[in-house]
Amino acid sequence: MNTTGIHVRRARRWFWTLTTVAVLAMGGLYRALGQTPSPGTGALVAVSSLILLASLVQAARILTALAGPPRLPRLSRPRPGRRREAGAPRPANPDQGGPAGHRAARPTHRPDRPASSRKGTSPCATTAPSASTPTSPPP
């Protein structure tokens, strides 16, 4: 018998054990909700609710592992270009005119949008006084 068979049998046993615990916790919760309100009843509701929740979550995880679709295998090697040694220079990227991995700077002016629709600008601040505009000296 291989080890995967042992693990599957153990997982199925835990699944049915957790399902039984969930049914018993639901019965305890049902009885607690039917009793008169008291601190003991509140404690019984809280404990049985937590046991019910924990056992259902674990049983669902086991069921997903047993009957769910197969997962994709994890990559055992790091992705290329993600890590480099400390202190190593970055290779040049001729397409962007800078070090590899850096994005090109976003243009500050977009001719397809009016200036008033850009973030951080108000319609009043779109025109700056130019050198040809005469200004009067302060009085």
mmCIF file of C-alpha atoms in Angstrom:
data_model
loop_
_atom_site.group_PDB
_atom_site.id
_atom_site.type_symbol
_atom_site.label_atom_id
_atom_site.label_comp_id
_atom_site.label_asym_id
_atom_site.label_seq_id
_atom_site.Cartn_x
_atom_site.Cartn_y
_atom_site.Cartn_z
ATOM 1 C CA MET A 1 0.000 0.000 0.000
ATOM 2 C CA ASN A 2 1.403 3.392 -0.921
ATOM 3 C CA THR A 3 1.402 6.465 1.304
ATOM 4 C CA THR A 4 -1.258 8.265 -0.724
ATOM 5 C CA GLY A 5 -3.730 5.484 0.065
ATOM 6 C CA ILE A 6 -3.018 5.883 3.773
ATOM 7 C CA HIS A 7 -3.488 9.654 3.554
ATOM 8 C CA VAL A 8 -6.764 9.284 1.655
ATOM 9 C CA ARG A 9 -8.110 6.818 4.217
ATOM 10 C CA ARG A 10 -7.078 9.104 7.074
ATOM 11 C CA ALA A 11 -8.671 12.126 5.370
ATOM 12 C CA ARG A 12 -11.933 10.247 4.809
ATOM 13 C CA ARG A 13 -11.990 9.118 8.436
ATOM 14 C CA TRP A 14 -11.466 12.699 9.619
ATOM 15 C CA PHE A 15 -14.138 13.936 7.229
ATOM 16 C CA TRP A 16 -16.770 11.592 8.650
ATOM 17 C CA THR A 17 -15.637 12.285 12.227
ATOM 18 C CA LEU A 18 -15.964 16.034 11.674
ATOM 19 C CA THR A 19 -19.362 15.548 10.012
ATOM 20 C CA THR A 20 -20.561 13.594 13.053
ATOM 21 C CA VAL A 21 -19.236 16.301 15.389
ATOM 22 C CA ALA A 22 -21.065 18.933 13.306
ATOM 23 C CA VAL A 23 -24.341 17.007 13.570
ATOM 24 C CA LEU A 24 -23.948 16.664 17.343
ATOM 25 C CA ALA A 25 -23.087 20.367 17.682
ATOM 26 C CA MET A 26 -26.154 21.268 15.636
ATOM 27 C CA GLY A 27 -28.294 19.165 17.967
ATOM 28 C CA GLY A 28 -26.801 20.914 20.989
ATOM 29 C CA LEU A 29 -27.405 24.294 19.384
ATOM 30 C CA TYR A 30 -31.010 23.368 18.602
ATOM 31 C CA ARG A 31 -31.649 22.334 22.208
ATOM 32 C CA ALA A 32 -29.908 25.443 23.572
ATOM 33 C CA LEU A 33 -32.002 27.742 21.395
ATOM 34 C CA GLY A 34 -35.187 26.132 22.730
ATOM 35 C CA GLN A 35 -34.313 26.729 26.405
ATOM 36 C CA THR A 36 -35.169 29.772 28.486
ATOM 37 C CA PRO A 37 -32.589 32.576 28.278
ATOM 38 C CA SER A 38 -29.871 32.374 30.921
ATOM 39 C CA PRO A 39 -26.094 32.725 31.116
ATOM 40 C CA GLY A 40 -25.708 28.948 30.847
ATOM 41 C CA THR A 41 -27.854 28.874 27.737
ATOM 42 C CA GLY A 42 -25.781 31.657 26.197
ATOM 43 C CA ALA A 43 -22.571 29.771 26.909
ATOM 44 C CA LEU A 44 -24.044 26.574 25.430
ATOM 45 C CA VAL A 45 -25.124 28.461 22.284
ATOM 46 C CA ALA A 46 -21.694 30.052 21.911
ATOM 47 C CA VAL A 47 -19.741 26.833 22.423
ATOM 48 C CA SER A 48 -21.943 24.698 20.193
ATOM 49 C CA SER A 49 -21.900 27.393 17.480
ATOM 50 C CA LEU A 50 -18.104 27.550 17.506
ATOM 51 C CA ILE A 51 -17.771 23.763 17.410
ATOM 52 C CA LEU A 52 -20.294 23.579 14.576
ATOM 53 C CA LEU A 53 -18.505 26.256 12.575
ATOM 54 C CA ALA A 54 -15.032 24.794 13.081
ATOM 55 C CA SER A 55 -16.054 21.248 12.216
ATOM 56 C CA LEU A 56 -17.972 22.330 9.108
ATOM 57 C CA VAL A 57 -15.085 24.433 7.828
ATOM 58 C CA GLN A 58 -12.560 21.638 8.330
ATOM 59 C CA ALA A 59 -14.892 19.032 6.796
ATOM 60 C CA ALA A 60 -15.419 21.297 3.771
ATOM 61 C CA ARG A 61 -11.656 21.700 3.352
ATOM 62 C CA ILE A 62 -11.139 17.944 3.482
ATOM 63 C CA LEU A 63 -13.989 17.325 1.032
ATOM 64 C CA THR A 64 -12.504 19.870 -1.363
ATOM 65 C CA ALA A 65 -9.115 18.163 -1.152
ATOM 66 C CA LEU A 66 -10.621 14.708 -1.723
ATOM 67 C CA ALA A 67 -13.225 15.415 -4.390
ATOM 68 C CA GLY A 68 -12.211 18.776 -5.809
ATOM 69 C CA PRO A 69 -10.447 19.401 -9.100
ATOM 70 C CA PRO A 70 -6.701 18.811 -9.114
ATOM 71 C CA ARG A 71 -4.588 21.828 -8.327
ATOM 72 C CA LEU A 72 -1.905 23.125 -10.590
ATOM 73 C CA PRO A 73 1.594 22.159 -9.457
ATOM 74 C CA ARG A 74 3.582 24.904 -7.766
ATOM 75 C CA LEU A 75 6.588 26.247 -9.536
ATOM 76 C CA SER A 76 9.683 24.897 -7.850
ATOM 77 C CA ARG A 77 11.965 27.500 -9.388
ATOM 78 C CA PRO A 78 11.725 31.278 -8.981
ATOM 79 C CA ARG A 79 10.313 33.290 -11.821
ATOM 80 C CA PRO A 80 12.924 34.774 -14.126
ATOM 81 C CA GLY A 81 13.674 38.418 -13.505
ATOM 82 C CA ARG A 82 12.043 38.493 -10.087
ATOM 83 C CA ARG A 83 15.063 38.134 -7.833
ATOM 84 C CA ARG A 84 18.603 39.238 -8.178
ATOM 85 C CA GLU A 85 21.584 39.202 -5.887
ATOM 86 C CA ALA A 86 21.995 42.053 -3.452
ATOM 87 C CA GLY A 87 24.143 44.811 -4.886
ATOM 88 C CA ALA A 88 24.044 43.467 -8.445
ATOM 89 C CA PRO A 89 23.381 46.155 -11.047
ATOM 90 C CA ARG A 90 20.210 45.998 -13.068
ATOM 91 C CA PRO A 91 20.630 45.264 -16.748
ATOM 92 C CA ALA A 92 19.800 48.099 -19.137
ATOM 93 C CA ASN A 93 16.481 47.993 -20.943
ATOM 94 C CA PRO A 94 16.857 49.769 -24.304
ATOM 95 C CA ASP A 95 13.080 49.897 -24.918
ATOM 96 C CA GLN A 96 12.378 52.158 -21.956
ATOM 97 C CA GLY A 97 15.650 53.983 -21.805
ATOM 98 C CA GLY A 98 16.294 53.048 -18.205
ATOM 99 C CA PRO A 99 16.992 50.128 -15.917
ATOM 100 C CA ALA A 100 15.001 46.958 -16.470
ATOM 101 C CA GLY A 101 11.846 46.646 -14.455
ATOM 102 C CA HIS A 102 11.146 50.377 -14.310
ATOM 103 C CA ARG A 103 8.120 51.723 -16.069
ATOM 104 C CA ALA A 104 8.477 54.632 -18.377
ATOM 105 C CA ALA A 105 7.384 57.903 -16.831
ATOM 106 C CA ARG A 106 3.753 58.759 -17.451
ATOM 107 C CA PRO A 107 3.277 61.822 -19.562
ATOM 108 C CA THR A 108 2.005 64.770 -17.570
ATOM 109 C CA HIS A 109 0.145 66.232 -20.514
ATOM 110 C CA ARG A 110 -2.428 64.231 -22.405
ATOM 111 C CA PRO A 111 -3.631 66.053 -25.509
ATOM 112 C CA ASP A 112 -6.700 63.818 -25.816
ATOM 113 C CA ARG A 113 -8.166 65.142 -22.523
ATOM 114 C CA PRO A 114 -8.966 68.737 -21.673
ATOM 115 C CA ALA A 115 -6.902 70.240 -18.898
ATOM 116 C CA SER A 116 -9.902 70.645 -16.588
ATOM 117 C CA SER A 117 -10.503 66.878 -16.508
ATOM 118 C CA ARG A 118 -7.030 66.040 -15.216
ATOM 119 C CA LYS A 119 -6.634 65.073 -11.574
ATOM 120 C CA GLY A 120 -5.463 67.749 -9.211
ATOM 121 C CA THR A 121 -6.132 70.644 -11.532
ATOM 122 C CA SER A 122 -8.909 73.176 -11.405
ATOM 123 C CA PRO A 123 -10.301 74.993 -14.417
ATOM 124 C CA CYS A 124 -8.964 78.276 -13.000
ATOM 125 C CA ALA A 125 -5.384 77.013 -12.712
ATOM 126 C CA THR A 126 -5.059 75.695 -16.273
ATOM 127 C CA THR A 127 -3.525 78.831 -17.739
ATOM 128 C CA ALA A 128 -0.377 80.329 -16.324
ATOM 129 C CA PRO A 129 0.689 83.887 -17.130
ATOM 130 C CA SER A 130 3.205 83.906 -19.926
ATOM 131 C CA ALA A 131 6.151 86.212 -20.435
ATOM 132 C CA SER A 132 4.269 88.156 -23.134
ATOM 133 C CA THR A 133 1.366 89.011 -20.793
ATOM 134 C CA PRO A 134 1.900 92.494 -19.406
ATOM 135 C CA THR A 135 1.750 92.740 -15.650
ATOM 136 C CA SER A 136 1.386 95.919 -13.719
ATOM 137 C CA PRO A 137 3.715 96.650 -10.827
ATOM 138 C CA PRO A 138 2.157 96.588 -7.366
ATOM 139 C CA PRO A 139 1.064 100.033 -6.099
#
